[in-house]
XYZ file of C-alpha atoms in Angstrom:
651
model
C 133.248 106.966 128.348
C 135.391 106.474 126.193
C 134.693 107.207 122.315
C 134.698 104.141 119.924
C 135.968 106.423 117.160
C 138.933 107.342 119.312
C 140.087 103.364 119.331
C 143.265 102.995 117.988
C 142.866 100.666 114.731
C 139.672 102.194 113.462
C 140.627 103.473 109.725
C 139.310 106.945 108.994
C 136.340 105.247 106.553
C 134.962 103.711 110.179
C 135.196 106.580 112.201
C 132.720 108.399 109.598
C 130.600 105.329 109.831
C 130.504 106.040 113.273
C 129.862 108.903 113.580
C 127.063 109.016 110.665
C 125.476 106.316 113.180
C 125.733 108.069 116.223
C 124.377 111.192 114.296
C 121.243 109.297 112.501
C 120.654 106.975 115.748
C 120.809 110.258 118.459
C 121.590 110.522 121.974
C 121.259 107.295 124.297
C 117.974 106.628 126.576
C 118.277 107.404 130.001
C 117.815 103.949 130.938
C 118.725 101.074 128.233
C 115.955 98.936 127.066
C 115.449 94.890 127.223
C 118.044 93.795 124.275
C 121.071 96.388 125.553
C 120.809 94.664 129.044
C 121.231 91.180 127.145
C 125.009 92.187 126.171
C 125.711 93.079 129.429
C 124.474 89.825 130.836
C 121.258 91.360 132.589
C 117.717 90.508 131.966
C 114.927 93.598 132.526
C 112.572 91.009 133.849
C 109.890 94.071 134.096
C 109.681 94.901 130.831
C 109.191 90.904 129.605
C 107.466 89.727 132.574
C 104.315 89.503 132.417
C 103.673 89.305 128.818
C 101.560 93.173 127.460
C 97.931 91.808 127.608
C 95.596 94.608 125.885
C 92.544 93.009 126.904
C 93.176 93.461 130.111
C 94.571 97.187 129.903
C 91.803 98.171 126.996
C 88.777 95.703 127.254
C 86.518 97.883 125.778
C 88.884 98.099 122.438
C 89.676 94.618 122.148
C 86.368 94.165 122.106
C 86.416 96.734 119.558
C 89.009 95.084 117.394
C 87.066 91.514 117.654
C 84.392 93.057 116.463
C 86.302 94.626 113.292
C 88.068 91.554 112.951
C 85.262 89.541 112.608
C 84.063 92.133 109.869
C 87.167 92.161 108.052
C 87.659 88.263 107.698
C 84.407 87.852 106.643
C 84.790 90.611 103.534
C 88.877 88.827 102.632
C 87.099 85.129 102.482
C 84.115 86.161 100.094
C 84.886 89.437 98.592
C 88.623 90.573 98.398
C 89.871 89.453 94.794
C 93.612 88.815 96.136
C 94.339 86.458 92.948
C 93.234 89.363 90.592
C 95.027 92.164 92.525
C 97.828 89.997 92.628
C 97.710 89.261 88.518
C 97.043 92.637 87.454
C 99.031 94.132 89.296
C 96.986 96.640 91.052
C 94.776 97.342 93.698
C 91.190 98.389 92.507
C 89.887 101.776 93.688
C 87.033 99.589 95.213
C 88.731 97.855 97.329
C 90.395 101.202 98.765
C 87.074 102.513 99.532
C 86.102 99.281 100.652
C 89.375 99.570 103.314
C 88.113 102.952 104.364
C 84.729 102.312 105.009
C 85.794 99.018 107.653
C 87.794 101.476 109.003
C 90.795 99.966 108.352
C 92.942 102.792 107.013
C 91.928 105.416 110.039
C 92.574 102.348 112.694
C 95.033 104.732 114.373
C 93.760 108.177 113.878
C 92.498 109.453 116.624
C 88.412 109.274 117.032
C 88.091 112.945 116.849
C 89.918 113.145 113.422
C 87.761 110.432 111.806
C 89.773 107.461 113.157
C 88.940 104.439 115.264
C 91.655 105.589 117.450
C 93.003 102.077 118.307
C 96.422 101.678 119.684
C 99.161 99.569 118.162
C 98.373 96.098 119.280
C 95.004 96.309 117.476
C 96.618 97.788 114.397
C 98.915 95.016 114.068
C 96.292 92.239 114.829
C 94.609 93.797 112.158
C 97.606 94.115 109.657
C 98.302 90.116 110.661
C 94.425 89.351 109.182
C 94.974 90.839 106.003
C 98.692 89.511 106.148
C 96.635 85.897 105.855
C 94.548 86.688 102.639
C 96.775 89.386 100.611
C 100.376 90.756 101.063
C 99.669 93.280 98.646
C 96.526 95.140 100.592
C 98.557 94.511 103.731
C 101.769 96.486 102.696
C 99.188 99.104 100.971
C 97.175 99.734 104.791
C 100.904 99.436 106.382
C 102.942 101.950 104.039
C 99.628 104.395 104.854
C 99.099 104.112 108.199
C 102.779 102.836 109.694
C 104.814 105.363 107.782
C 102.487 107.728 105.783
C 100.813 109.814 108.059
C 102.022 108.390 111.117
C 104.728 110.890 111.429
C 101.445 113.598 110.973
C 99.879 111.961 113.980
C 103.214 111.543 115.902
C 104.767 115.460 114.868
C 102.062 117.408 113.385
C 100.922 120.435 114.819
C 97.590 120.674 116.074
C 96.689 122.499 113.055
C 98.551 120.140 110.711
C 96.453 117.595 112.509
C 93.614 119.161 111.793
C 94.290 119.896 108.250
C 95.222 116.707 107.032
C 94.392 113.688 109.391
C 90.619 113.847 108.798
C 91.193 113.136 104.834
C 93.992 110.355 105.715
C 91.280 109.074 107.990
C 88.333 108.345 105.420
C 89.874 109.404 102.112
C 93.815 109.739 101.259
C 96.347 107.244 101.072
C 99.479 108.610 101.996
C 103.102 107.685 100.855
C 106.137 108.334 102.958
C 109.104 109.182 100.803
C 112.665 108.265 102.415
C 114.406 105.993 99.975
C 116.223 107.336 96.914
C 118.478 105.921 93.988
C 121.227 106.086 96.006
C 119.706 105.942 99.748
C 118.451 102.384 101.110
C 118.964 101.500 104.322
C 121.699 104.701 104.732
C 118.592 106.672 105.778
C 120.805 109.620 106.792
C 122.376 109.801 102.949
C 119.679 111.853 101.426
C 120.460 113.490 98.284
C 117.286 115.229 97.693
C 117.585 118.966 99.466
C 115.244 121.957 100.302
C 116.488 125.578 101.123
C 114.397 128.477 102.234
C 112.938 130.911 99.514
C 113.947 134.457 99.414
C 111.015 135.186 101.510
C 111.302 133.246 103.943
C 107.761 131.629 103.846
C 108.635 128.428 101.880
C 111.343 125.697 101.233
C 112.578 125.114 97.796
C 112.357 121.225 97.483
C 114.787 119.452 94.682
C 115.552 116.036 94.290
C 114.436 112.180 93.369
C 112.676 109.733 95.506
C 112.050 105.927 94.530
C 110.322 103.266 95.898
C 107.341 105.298 97.685
C 104.738 102.418 98.147
C 101.392 104.055 97.083
C 102.763 107.041 95.802
C 101.341 107.530 92.550
C 97.755 106.935 94.370
C 98.017 109.343 97.424
C 97.442 112.505 98.532
C 100.159 113.327 100.982
C 103.731 112.546 100.610
C 106.269 112.809 103.981
C 109.509 113.528 102.283
C 112.881 113.448 103.587
C 115.253 115.785 102.302
C 118.529 117.796 103.361
C 118.741 121.217 104.341
C 121.640 123.403 105.612
C 121.040 124.919 109.024
C 124.155 126.652 110.301
C 126.555 125.429 108.312
C 125.490 121.763 108.563
C 123.351 119.599 106.831
C 120.501 118.047 108.300
C 117.516 116.244 107.407
C 114.163 117.913 107.272
C 110.580 116.246 107.218
C 108.311 118.011 104.745
C 104.578 117.302 103.863
C 103.731 117.596 99.991
C 100.332 116.828 98.279
C 100.581 115.801 94.595
C 98.689 118.888 93.177
C 101.984 121.249 94.140
C 103.957 122.459 91.007
C 107.053 120.946 90.110
C 106.079 117.438 91.439
C 106.502 114.769 88.939
C 105.410 111.326 89.119
C 107.102 109.674 86.199
C 106.830 106.426 87.425
C 103.750 104.660 89.235
C 105.395 100.960 89.285
C 107.547 98.321 88.207
C 106.301 94.584 87.657
C 107.971 92.639 90.443
C 108.235 89.253 92.359
C 105.656 89.536 94.652
C 103.264 92.062 96.628
C 102.570 92.570 92.724
C 98.839 95.052 93.634
C 101.333 97.683 95.409
C 102.814 100.331 93.019
C 105.969 101.891 94.118
C 106.306 105.017 92.622
C 109.321 107.297 91.576
C 108.678 111.217 92.215
C 110.710 114.095 90.755
C 110.735 117.347 92.941
C 111.424 120.445 90.903
C 111.530 123.881 92.686
C 108.568 122.585 94.463
C 107.434 125.553 96.684
C 106.310 124.213 99.871
C 105.153 126.507 102.667
C 107.104 126.345 105.873
C 103.851 125.370 107.784
C 104.205 122.016 106.473
C 107.314 120.711 107.947
C 106.925 118.329 110.741
C 108.678 118.474 113.882
C 111.057 121.165 113.584
C 113.671 121.795 110.516
C 116.708 119.491 110.334
C 114.871 116.701 113.366
C 113.777 114.855 110.284
C 115.571 111.585 111.218
C 113.964 111.689 114.249
C 110.440 111.211 112.304
C 111.660 109.089 109.965
C 113.477 106.182 112.335
C 110.364 106.544 114.841
C 108.263 106.028 112.223
C 110.610 102.852 110.864
C 109.686 101.560 114.621
C 106.223 101.370 113.587
C 106.554 100.119 109.723
C 108.812 97.271 111.067
C 105.761 95.867 113.365
C 103.310 95.963 110.811
C 105.606 94.644 108.222
C 105.889 91.674 110.750
C 102.289 91.174 111.340
C 101.952 90.774 107.692
C 104.143 88.312 107.505
C 103.283 86.552 110.381
C 99.157 86.204 108.934
C 101.155 84.907 105.534
C 103.009 81.995 107.474
C 99.868 81.353 109.881
C 97.891 80.152 106.654
C 100.773 78.593 104.496
C 101.318 76.398 107.697
C 97.453 75.940 108.349
C 97.316 75.022 104.658
C 100.293 72.608 104.619
C 99.391 70.663 107.368
C 96.012 69.984 106.116
C 97.823 68.807 103.110
C 100.177 66.582 104.698
C 97.116 64.951 106.429
C 94.753 64.629 103.067
C 97.920 64.062 100.700
C 98.418 60.476 100.514
C 102.160 58.856 98.988
C 103.061 55.549 99.851
C 99.779 54.087 100.949
C 100.119 56.679 104.203
C 99.483 60.598 104.646
C 102.646 62.767 104.021
C 101.875 63.340 107.756
C 103.280 60.025 109.093
C 106.390 60.437 107.674
C 109.094 61.323 109.769
C 110.871 64.564 107.746
C 107.487 66.083 107.107
C 106.516 65.691 110.870
C 110.225 68.221 111.341
C 108.883 70.819 108.871
C 105.485 70.938 110.501
C 106.719 71.458 113.846
C 109.352 73.860 112.573
C 106.799 75.519 111.093
C 104.799 75.364 114.063
C 107.115 76.551 116.701
C 108.372 79.541 114.042
C 104.956 80.679 114.236
C 104.190 80.810 118.132
C 107.568 82.495 118.644
C 106.504 85.122 115.780
C 103.729 85.566 117.506
C 104.864 85.820 120.545
C 107.801 88.545 119.687
C 105.576 90.714 117.544
C 102.696 91.301 120.246
C 105.424 92.055 122.681
C 106.875 94.549 120.627
C 103.548 96.187 120.242
C 102.493 96.086 124.228
C 106.463 98.015 124.630
C 105.492 100.759 121.956
C 101.484 100.313 123.091
C 102.673 101.526 126.971
C 105.796 103.948 125.252
C 108.730 102.198 126.907
C 111.663 104.633 126.096
C 114.387 102.652 124.253
C 112.898 100.050 121.477
C 114.631 100.609 118.595
C 116.355 97.543 118.712
C 113.398 95.352 119.701
C 111.685 97.134 116.827
C 114.621 95.641 114.526
C 114.903 92.096 116.259
C 111.251 91.879 115.329
C 111.487 92.488 112.204
C 114.600 90.563 111.551
C 113.254 87.719 113.061
C 109.867 87.970 111.805
C 111.019 88.251 108.311
C 113.490 85.201 108.478
C 111.567 83.102 110.263
C 108.515 83.902 108.080
C 110.759 83.159 105.376
C 111.604 79.985 106.196
C 108.128 78.659 107.682
C 106.486 79.469 104.222
C 109.029 77.530 102.431
C 108.460 74.513 104.754
C 104.848 74.850 103.788
C 105.758 75.143 99.925
C 107.896 72.087 100.080
C 105.330 70.158 102.026
C 102.485 70.547 99.226
C 105.212 69.787 96.482
C 104.374 70.748 92.989
C 100.860 71.933 94.029
C 102.443 74.435 96.403
C 103.794 76.312 93.247
C 100.895 76.646 91.430
C 99.035 79.885 91.950
C 95.940 79.021 92.558
C 96.737 77.280 95.872
C 97.612 80.555 97.257
C 100.825 79.417 98.980
C 102.760 80.396 96.068
C 101.664 83.972 96.485
C 102.401 84.350 100.027
C 106.301 82.733 98.659
C 106.681 85.210 96.758
C 105.015 88.267 99.187
C 107.372 87.256 101.554
C 110.709 87.530 100.242
C 110.387 91.257 100.029
C 110.364 91.172 104.197
C 114.071 90.245 104.550
C 114.962 93.523 102.148
C 112.905 96.206 103.036
C 112.456 98.425 106.502
C 116.110 98.130 106.692
C 117.825 94.762 104.853
C 118.295 91.888 107.544
C 122.379 91.882 107.211
C 122.208 95.442 107.997
C 119.954 94.919 110.909
C 122.035 92.670 112.253
C 125.315 95.168 112.553
C 122.924 97.566 113.777
C 121.720 95.170 116.395
C 125.218 94.465 117.289
C 126.564 97.803 117.346
C 123.960 99.625 118.896
C 122.623 96.391 121.570
C 126.925 96.791 122.683
C 127.690 100.346 122.237
C 127.779 101.582 125.738
C 129.161 98.455 126.964
C 132.068 98.568 124.410
C 132.814 102.025 125.175
C 133.339 100.954 129.239
C 135.500 98.136 128.030
C 137.660 100.870 126.183
C 137.681 103.048 128.530
C 139.142 100.316 130.930
C 141.418 99.213 128.748
C 143.217 102.684 128.104
C 142.964 103.645 131.741
C 144.697 100.306 132.299
C 147.011 101.097 129.719
C 147.892 104.329 130.824
C 148.626 103.521 134.308
C 145.484 105.330 135.511
C 144.562 102.628 138.458
C 141.545 104.657 140.290
C 138.817 102.502 142.243
C 135.748 102.756 139.712
C 138.454 101.501 137.124
C 140.070 98.685 139.641
C 136.122 97.582 140.006
C 135.365 97.422 136.165
C 138.939 95.733 135.218
C 138.904 93.019 137.856
C 135.757 91.331 136.704
C 136.417 92.051 133.032
C 139.889 90.602 133.534
C 138.209 87.374 135.148
C 136.042 86.992 132.108
C 137.984 87.604 129.093
C 141.373 86.001 130.760
C 139.779 83.580 133.125
C 137.018 82.631 130.964
C 135.381 83.090 134.402
C 131.467 84.045 133.211
C 129.825 86.239 135.219
C 126.583 84.899 137.303
C 123.122 84.050 135.462
C 120.546 87.186 136.019
C 118.028 85.979 138.125
C 115.078 83.877 136.684
C 111.971 85.506 136.366
C 109.156 83.960 138.455
C 107.502 81.693 135.965
C 105.106 78.715 136.356
C 106.685 75.826 137.921
C 106.855 73.850 134.706
C 108.777 76.416 132.404
C 111.037 77.699 135.413
C 114.250 75.179 133.751
C 113.511 76.734 130.529
C 113.772 80.413 132.376
C 116.650 79.450 134.167
C 118.161 77.949 130.377
C 117.524 81.466 129.075
C 119.594 83.175 131.861
C 122.355 80.647 131.452
C 122.262 81.855 127.858
C 122.487 85.532 128.170
C 125.838 85.632 130.940
C 126.769 83.584 127.601
C 125.856 86.665 125.580
C 127.881 88.719 127.751
C 131.361 86.572 127.322
C 130.957 85.948 123.873
C 130.859 89.249 123.386
C 133.875 90.653 125.656
C 135.529 87.475 124.485
C 135.366 88.404 120.611
C 136.197 92.019 121.629
C 139.606 91.167 122.974
C 139.991 88.458 119.969
C 139.612 91.179 117.461
C 140.103 94.943 118.842
C 139.400 97.367 116.618
C 138.938 95.103 113.712
C 135.440 93.704 114.935
C 134.217 96.566 113.539
C 134.652 95.701 110.176
C 133.964 92.012 110.704
C 130.783 91.526 109.803
C 130.116 87.549 110.200
C 131.064 88.677 113.673
C 128.905 91.212 114.101
C 126.126 88.980 112.656
C 127.124 85.545 114.773
C 126.635 87.810 118.046
C 123.526 89.704 116.934
C 121.925 86.779 115.777
C 122.797 84.856 119.645
C 120.563 88.437 120.964
C 117.861 88.081 118.443
C 116.948 84.452 119.778
C 117.480 84.949 123.595
C 115.101 87.737 122.929
C 112.619 85.508 120.952
C 113.065 82.423 123.860
C 112.425 85.724 126.242
C 109.347 86.826 124.266
C 107.994 83.340 123.967
C 108.573 82.123 127.300
C 106.628 84.980 128.672
C 103.710 84.527 126.165
C 103.900 81.009 127.240
C 103.588 81.885 130.722
C 100.466 83.513 130.819
C 98.671 81.432 128.602
C 99.336 78.546 131.693
C 98.532 81.123 133.901
C 95.216 81.984 132.570
C 94.474 78.202 132.466
C 93.909 77.918 128.803
C 93.405 74.438 127.586
C 92.369 72.769 124.822
C 94.377 71.059 121.299
C 95.088 74.911 120.325
C 96.580 75.764 123.439
C 98.390 71.971 123.701
C 99.930 72.740 120.113
C 100.949 76.144 121.300
C 102.499 74.743 124.357
C 104.360 71.818 122.444
C 105.511 74.761 119.342
C 107.383 76.828 122.421
C 108.990 74.008 123.998
C 110.643 73.050 120.948
C 110.954 76.848 119.773
C 113.202 76.967 123.270
C 115.200 73.656 121.722
C 116.000 75.289 118.198
C 116.807 78.380 119.970
C 119.848 77.022 122.049
C 120.755 74.985 119.104
C 121.235 77.991 117.004
C 122.576 80.304 119.555
C 125.130 77.255 120.157
C 126.125 77.313 116.184
C 126.622 80.959 116.182
C 129.198 80.445 119.230
C 130.639 77.857 117.347
C 131.075 80.131 114.500
C 132.891 82.534 116.702
C 135.791 80.177 117.022
C 135.328 77.337 114.227
C 134.417 78.819 110.501
C 135.377 79.147 107.114
C 136.003 83.317 107.559
C 139.376 83.168 105.790
C 138.617 80.881 103.167
C 135.324 82.889 102.110
C 137.324 86.052 102.197
C 140.033 84.737 99.918
C 137.371 83.193 97.217
C 135.128 86.257 97.363
C 138.216 88.239 96.346
C 139.061 85.833 94.131
C 135.532 86.433 92.715
C 135.596 89.744 92.441
C 138.605 90.055 90.459
C 137.075 87.543 88.272
C 134.408 90.137 88.020
C 136.583 92.356 86.869
C 137.382 91.039 83.527
C 133.813 90.439 82.521
C 132.471 93.103 80.535
C 129.876 95.560 82.511
C 127.608 95.502 78.693
C 126.777 91.694 79.525
C 124.671 92.665 82.951
C 122.931 95.365 84.899
C 124.619 97.960 86.785
C 122.922 100.500 89.365
C 121.079 103.363 87.701
C 123.120 105.434 90.421
C 126.874 103.542 90.404
C 129.581 105.915 91.339
C 131.841 103.904 89.129
C 130.192 102.689 86.569
C 126.901 104.654 85.839
C 125.736 103.840 82.254
C 128.164 100.978 81.172
C 125.540 98.432 82.353
C 122.937 95.909 80.016
C 119.319 97.946 79.430
C 116.883 95.891 81.178
C 114.339 94.150 78.178
C 110.900 94.996 79.020
C 109.163 94.276 75.993
C 106.963 91.296 77.886
C 106.927 93.024 81.349
C 103.726 95.117 81.980
C 104.464 98.454 81.853
C 103.012 101.369 84.519
C 103.462 105.063 82.696
C 104.180 107.848 84.750
C 102.339 111.294 84.655
C 101.875 114.735 86.419
C 99.279 114.961 89.208
C 97.382 118.198 88.808
C 93.987 117.256 91.015
C 93.457 120.213 93.116
C 92.929 118.710 96.681
C 92.828 115.025 95.501
C 94.204 112.072 96.147
C 95.861 110.836 93.268
C 93.689 108.418 92.485
C 91.422 110.294 90.757
C 93.971 111.042 88.441
C 95.235 107.209 87.829
C 91.397 106.313 87.450
C 90.552 108.719 84.758
C 94.053 107.968 83.103
C 93.147 104.715 82.886
């Protein structure tokens, strides 16, 4: 198979980016997952139909989760200080203890280690419930279990699990230390480093981490650091505890727009001696640890967003029914009805995508990196749109703090940024989703250019030429076996899958090597794939409900919402394809260039500049923090402590 890095016309900068991405992502799985197959024009029905059903696969766990959800909602409705947490920018210690007592913070940890031993779907049901009432608490729970202690659960040795998991199930919070001042979405660009000590028993850790959720109140950190192994720099995952000498949590938190009750720490590591027995997985294999954990974090982020969006939707609909203007309830106005239908459709589709993805994780599907990425992008983007509709329906009252929707609105905004900014995820979905197909196409092109016409080349070249030169679409995949009333929607979905592979091939022919840097083109194709996948998940979910004989007003509302979503998805996909041919990209690039040239004339001292800027560090305006609540840092030397003890004693 051809290699995209060797393609003519690819700049050296882009070659390095592709090589870094390949190192970051690791080898391709033997079997392509659902989303990669869309790019080939295929539908892997067996992975999508029937819809995953934990109640069928594990009725005992479902019953236990239902009971936990009932106890949890009673606490969240009657005791949880969501408004206080947001206003005080602090999660009280008694709340953390209560979450441990309920079992929420040890939900996925095995029972023999003190947890509840539940699966990913049950865990996300709990996160959805928490997100319905308090976005800050949802983030703290997610950061602890999805990425913090998940690394120990998945990659720890039996001894490591025995040592740490009981504490993480009942007492310690955990933090995931990946991001740095110069490392955000570029997970492989770690500047924190470690080296083997002279005695060979320790790793000496130096560097700085940023945005470590709950870092100031955690008893365990999973730290990613570069390590030179056989002359090459690799990433190693190391477990640290806050009592280790040389660890300085020099900033507990910063005041922020949303999820204000969460604390994101900055941690400095100075010659920290970490036993090599604290390495997770293997030295040099830390990226696998990080990326695997992020798959889980992207789902729980989506679950918290879904809970908030559903809460805002229900509140807004109730408001529309009871708020009168011009002697009529708002719900009678068609533009308000449009927003109600939009919220309902997006929430049902988000629900369908989320629990399809958790079902894939629970059954250990081999190739799910794109599916979890789409789950994150779709739920964060659609959730934000849905909450925005809710605020609009409630008008001025929606902007008021005591009505809760304002808090959900602020808490939601971060979700399009964290766990991989959505713009980065669009490029990831495009590049990783189409990589194998693109390399096959490149191989055919190179063979034809070199007049190497083997039978294999001819078999691949003829249908490819028919598509890109003659516009002959490949045959649509067979529609899944769904209930009769959904069959037309299944057939439309399959036509969209056929169109996706055609439009990708046409875009590749048109832009050739330049497509690697044409992010607007990539985003349009990625968006089409995202909507196709959401359509497939929603279709499967609705088909399950119909086959189960579900009825009642909730079912009828969900059914109508799903059918409306199919219409929304088809229109959005058509808009993305039209954008491949009719767009304002040329004028956009000129306008951006002109704006950048003008910005060069403005003094840096009037603006905020990134603290680690390679071309303008220390030239920007100092942030004015006199009226902003400050969170002073301090050293943690609490033997075996959780970090929360030191925080509480320090006031």
